[in-house]
CSV table of C-alpha atoms in Angstrom, one decimal:
chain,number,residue,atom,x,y,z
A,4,UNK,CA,76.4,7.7,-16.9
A,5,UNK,CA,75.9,4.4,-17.9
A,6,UNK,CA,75.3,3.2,-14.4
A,7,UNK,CA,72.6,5.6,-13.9
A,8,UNK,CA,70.5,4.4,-17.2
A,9,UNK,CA,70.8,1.1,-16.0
A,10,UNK,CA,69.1,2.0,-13.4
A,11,UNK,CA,66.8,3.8,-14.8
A,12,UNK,CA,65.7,0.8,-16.9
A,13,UNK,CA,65.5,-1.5,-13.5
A,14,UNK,CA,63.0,0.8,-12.6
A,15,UNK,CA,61.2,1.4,-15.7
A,16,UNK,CA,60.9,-2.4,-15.6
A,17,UNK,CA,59.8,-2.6,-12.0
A,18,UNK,CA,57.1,-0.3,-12.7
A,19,UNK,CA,55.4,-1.6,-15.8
A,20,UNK,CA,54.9,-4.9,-13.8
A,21,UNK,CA,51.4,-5.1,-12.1
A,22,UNK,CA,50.9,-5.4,-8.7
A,23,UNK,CA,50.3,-9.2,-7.7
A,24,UNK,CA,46.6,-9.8,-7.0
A,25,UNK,CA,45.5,-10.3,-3.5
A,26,UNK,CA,43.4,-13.2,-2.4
A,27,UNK,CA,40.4,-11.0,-2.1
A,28,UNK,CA,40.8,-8.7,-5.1
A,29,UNK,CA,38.7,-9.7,-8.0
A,30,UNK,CA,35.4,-11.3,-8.3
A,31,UNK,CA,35.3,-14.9,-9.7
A,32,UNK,CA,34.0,-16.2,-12.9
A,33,UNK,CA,30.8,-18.4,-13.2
A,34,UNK,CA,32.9,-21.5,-13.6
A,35,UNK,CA,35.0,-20.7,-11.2
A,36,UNK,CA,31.7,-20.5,-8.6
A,37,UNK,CA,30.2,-23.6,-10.5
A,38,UNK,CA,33.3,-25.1,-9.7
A,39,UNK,CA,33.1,-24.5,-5.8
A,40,UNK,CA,29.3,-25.5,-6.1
A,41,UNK,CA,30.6,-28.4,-6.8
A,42,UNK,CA,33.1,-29.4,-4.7
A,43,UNK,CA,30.8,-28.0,-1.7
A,44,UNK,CA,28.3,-29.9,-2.7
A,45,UNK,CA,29.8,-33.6,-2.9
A,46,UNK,CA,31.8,-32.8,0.8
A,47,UNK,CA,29.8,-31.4,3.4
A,48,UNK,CA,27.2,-34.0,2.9
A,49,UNK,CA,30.4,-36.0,3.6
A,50,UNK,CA,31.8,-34.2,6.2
A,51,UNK,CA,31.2,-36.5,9.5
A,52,UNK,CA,32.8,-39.9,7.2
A,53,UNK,CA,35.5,-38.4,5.2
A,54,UNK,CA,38.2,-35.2,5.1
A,55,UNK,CA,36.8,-32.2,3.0
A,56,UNK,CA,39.2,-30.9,0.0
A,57,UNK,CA,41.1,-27.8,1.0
A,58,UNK,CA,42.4,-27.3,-1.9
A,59,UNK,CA,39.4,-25.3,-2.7
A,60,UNK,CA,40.6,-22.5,0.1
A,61,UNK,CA,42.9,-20.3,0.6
A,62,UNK,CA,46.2,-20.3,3.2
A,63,UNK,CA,44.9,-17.3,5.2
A,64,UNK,CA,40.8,-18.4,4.9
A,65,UNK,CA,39.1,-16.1,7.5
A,66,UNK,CA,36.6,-18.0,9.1
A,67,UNK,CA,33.5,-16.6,11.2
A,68,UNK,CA,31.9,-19.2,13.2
A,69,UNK,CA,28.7,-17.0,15.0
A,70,UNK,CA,27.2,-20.5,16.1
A,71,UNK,CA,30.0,-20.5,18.9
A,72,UNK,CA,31.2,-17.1,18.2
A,73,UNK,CA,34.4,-18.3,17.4
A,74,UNK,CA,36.8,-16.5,14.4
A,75,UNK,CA,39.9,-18.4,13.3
A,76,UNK,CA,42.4,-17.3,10.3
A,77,UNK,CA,44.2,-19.9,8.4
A,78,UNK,CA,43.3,-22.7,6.9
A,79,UNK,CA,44.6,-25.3,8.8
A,80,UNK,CA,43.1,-23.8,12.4
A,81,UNK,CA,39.5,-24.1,9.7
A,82,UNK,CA,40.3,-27.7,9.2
A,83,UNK,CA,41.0,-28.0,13.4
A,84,UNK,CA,37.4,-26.4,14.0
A,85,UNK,CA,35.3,-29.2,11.0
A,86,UNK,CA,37.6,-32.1,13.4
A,87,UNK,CA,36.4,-31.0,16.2
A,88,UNK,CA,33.0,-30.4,15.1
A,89,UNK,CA,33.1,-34.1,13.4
A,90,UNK,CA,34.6,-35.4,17.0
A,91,UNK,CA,31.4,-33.5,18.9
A,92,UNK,CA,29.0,-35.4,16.8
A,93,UNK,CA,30.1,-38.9,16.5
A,94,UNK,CA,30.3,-38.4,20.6
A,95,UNK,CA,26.7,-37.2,20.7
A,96,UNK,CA,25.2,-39.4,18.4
A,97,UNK,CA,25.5,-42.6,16.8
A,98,UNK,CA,24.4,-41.6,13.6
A,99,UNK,CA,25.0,-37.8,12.4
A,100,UNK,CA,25.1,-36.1,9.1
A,101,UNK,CA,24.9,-33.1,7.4
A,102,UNK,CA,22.2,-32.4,4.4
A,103,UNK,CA,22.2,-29.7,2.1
A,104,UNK,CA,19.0,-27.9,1.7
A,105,UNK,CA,19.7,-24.9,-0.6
A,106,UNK,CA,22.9,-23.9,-2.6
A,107,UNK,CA,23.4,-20.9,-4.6
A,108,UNK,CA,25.6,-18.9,-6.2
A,109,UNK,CA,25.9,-15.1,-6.5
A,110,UNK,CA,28.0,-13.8,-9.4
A,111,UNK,CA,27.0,-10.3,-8.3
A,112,UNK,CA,29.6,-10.1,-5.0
A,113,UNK,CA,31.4,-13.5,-5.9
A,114,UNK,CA,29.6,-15.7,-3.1
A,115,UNK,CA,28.2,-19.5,-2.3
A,116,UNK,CA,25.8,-19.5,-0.1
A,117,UNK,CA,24.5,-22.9,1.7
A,118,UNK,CA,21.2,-23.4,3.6
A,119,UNK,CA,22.1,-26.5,5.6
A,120,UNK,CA,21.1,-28.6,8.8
A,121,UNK,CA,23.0,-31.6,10.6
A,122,UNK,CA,20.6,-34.3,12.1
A,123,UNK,CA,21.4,-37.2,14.4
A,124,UNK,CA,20.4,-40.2,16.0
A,125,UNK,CA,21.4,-41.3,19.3
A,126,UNK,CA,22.7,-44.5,20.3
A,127,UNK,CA,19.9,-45.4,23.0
A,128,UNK,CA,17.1,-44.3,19.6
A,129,UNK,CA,19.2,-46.7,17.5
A,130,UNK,CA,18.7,-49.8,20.1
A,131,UNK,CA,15.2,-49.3,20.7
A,132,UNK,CA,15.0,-49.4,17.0
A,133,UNK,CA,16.3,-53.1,16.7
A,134,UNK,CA,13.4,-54.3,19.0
A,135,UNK,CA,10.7,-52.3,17.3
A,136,UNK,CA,11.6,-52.6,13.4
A,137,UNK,CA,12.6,-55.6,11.1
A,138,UNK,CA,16.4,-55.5,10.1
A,139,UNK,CA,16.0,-54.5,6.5
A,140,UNK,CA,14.0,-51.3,7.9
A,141,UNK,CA,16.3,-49.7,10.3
A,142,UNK,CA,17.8,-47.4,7.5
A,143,UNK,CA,14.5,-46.2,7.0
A,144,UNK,CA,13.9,-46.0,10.7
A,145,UNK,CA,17.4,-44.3,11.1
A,146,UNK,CA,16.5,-41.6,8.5
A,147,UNK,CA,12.6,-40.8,9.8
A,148,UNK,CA,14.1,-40.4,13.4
A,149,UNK,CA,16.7,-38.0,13.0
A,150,UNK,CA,17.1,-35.2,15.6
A,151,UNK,CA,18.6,-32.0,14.7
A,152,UNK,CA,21.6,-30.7,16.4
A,153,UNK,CA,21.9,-27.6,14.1
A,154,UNK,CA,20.5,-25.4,11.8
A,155,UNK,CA,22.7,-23.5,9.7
A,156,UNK,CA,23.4,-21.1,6.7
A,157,UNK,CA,27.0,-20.5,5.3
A,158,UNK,CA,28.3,-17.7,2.8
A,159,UNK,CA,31.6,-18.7,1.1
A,160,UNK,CA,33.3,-15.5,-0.7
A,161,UNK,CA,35.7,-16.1,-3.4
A,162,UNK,CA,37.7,-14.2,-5.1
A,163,UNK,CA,39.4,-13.4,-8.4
A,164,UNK,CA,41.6,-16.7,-8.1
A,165,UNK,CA,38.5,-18.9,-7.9
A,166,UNK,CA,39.8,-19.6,-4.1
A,167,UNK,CA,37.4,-19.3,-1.0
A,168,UNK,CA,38.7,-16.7,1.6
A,169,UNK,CA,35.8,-16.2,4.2
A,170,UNK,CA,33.6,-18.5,5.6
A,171,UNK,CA,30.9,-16.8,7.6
A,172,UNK,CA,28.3,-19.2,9.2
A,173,UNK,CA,25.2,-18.3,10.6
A,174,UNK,CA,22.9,-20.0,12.5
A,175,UNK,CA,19.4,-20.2,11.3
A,176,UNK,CA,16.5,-19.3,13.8
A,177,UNK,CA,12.9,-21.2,14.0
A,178,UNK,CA,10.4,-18.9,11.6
A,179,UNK,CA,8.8,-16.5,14.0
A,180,UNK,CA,5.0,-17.4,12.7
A,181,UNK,CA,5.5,-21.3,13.1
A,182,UNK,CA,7.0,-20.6,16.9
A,183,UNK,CA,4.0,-18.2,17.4
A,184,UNK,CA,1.7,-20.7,16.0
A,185,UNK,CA,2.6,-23.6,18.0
A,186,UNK,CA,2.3,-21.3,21.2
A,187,UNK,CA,-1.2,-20.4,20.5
A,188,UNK,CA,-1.8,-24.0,19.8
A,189,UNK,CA,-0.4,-24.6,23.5
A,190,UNK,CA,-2.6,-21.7,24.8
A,191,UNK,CA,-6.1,-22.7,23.3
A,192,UNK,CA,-6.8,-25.6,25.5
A,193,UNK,CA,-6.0,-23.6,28.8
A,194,UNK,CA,-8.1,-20.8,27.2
A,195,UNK,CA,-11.0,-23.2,26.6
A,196,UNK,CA,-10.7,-24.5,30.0
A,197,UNK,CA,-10.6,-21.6,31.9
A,198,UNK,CA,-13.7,-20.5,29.4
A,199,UNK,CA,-15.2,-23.9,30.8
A,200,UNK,CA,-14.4,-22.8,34.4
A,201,UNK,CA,-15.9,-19.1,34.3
A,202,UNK,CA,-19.0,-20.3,32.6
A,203,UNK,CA,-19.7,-23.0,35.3
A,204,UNK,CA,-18.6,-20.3,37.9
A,205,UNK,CA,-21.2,-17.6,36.5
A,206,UNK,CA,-24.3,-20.1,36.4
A,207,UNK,CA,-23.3,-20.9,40.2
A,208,UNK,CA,-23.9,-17.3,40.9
A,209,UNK,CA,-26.7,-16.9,39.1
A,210,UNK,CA,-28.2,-20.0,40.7
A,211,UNK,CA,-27.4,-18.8,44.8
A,212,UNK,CA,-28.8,-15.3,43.6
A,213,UNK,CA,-32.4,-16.7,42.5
């Protein structure tokens, strides 16, 4: 008898215990989203000179890489994929970086979300700029003829523990007006030359005709 309360009061104790929170149950506070604002905002502008803090992610981070259509889970195969990426850039340019446009925070579904571009300069650019500017200029020169490599816009969800668990990054595509505005500004000449051409043909005819 006394063996069976005792285990009735094991499991009465069991079950008045909530369940442990999982990393994506919850939705985060506003400081806890200030706080990866933050923190995302002083390291990816870092990210091709120094390691990021991964503190700020979870063990099992999830993360979606649609640029290369690449998906990877854990965080230490996402630190693997910003090395390599670092590696790829230094290799392709002499001078690379990352700039953050736009950063915002959603409160609503517990998300970061990052507008951001990575330019470069390659090393042949960089020596032609010794010759054509003065020393104290090539910073200047550096920054005014950066290429960019790639265009980009991240959404970091976190969750109730204020710890990112999915990374999703997108790449961001050339606005449809701006591309259909600099083909017609391609087409116009050849349209005002072949105008130029039918003209001069028409007065020909017109001419042999009288």
């Amino acid at each position: 008898m006394l063996q069976t309360n005792h285990q009735y009061l094991i499991v009465l104790k069991t079950s008045s215990q909530p369940p442990p929170l999982q990393d994506n149950e919850g939705k985060p506070s506003q400081e806890q989203l200030q706080f990866i604002v933050d923190s995302l905002s002083q390291d990816l502008p870092k990210l091709f000179v120094k390691p990021q803090n991964y503190s700020i992610y979870t063990k099992d981070l999830i993360f979606i890489n649609n640029i290369r259509g690449v998906t990877t889970r854990g965080v230490m195969n996402y630190a693997k994929q910003l090395i390599f990426l670092r590696m790829i850039g230094h290799l392709k340019f002499a001078h690379v970086r990352l700039q953050v446009i736009k950063i915002t925070m959603h409160s609503d579904d517990g998300t970061v979300k990052i507008r951001w571009r990575i330019r470069g300069v390659t090393g042949w650019k960089v020596f032609s700029m010794f010759w054509k500017y003065k020393f104290w200029k090539i910073q200047d020169s550096i920054d005014s003829n950066h290429e960019i490599w790639y265009d980009g816009f991240s959404t970091y969800y976190v969750n109730g523990n204020g710890k990112v668990y999915k990374h999703v990054a997108d790449k961001v595509m050339p606005d449809e007006d701006v591309v259909a505005k600099k083909d017609d500004l391609r087409i116009a000449p050849k349209l005002a030359l072949f105008k130029g051409f039918a003209s001069m043909f028409d007065n020909a005819t017109k001419t042999s005709m009288n």
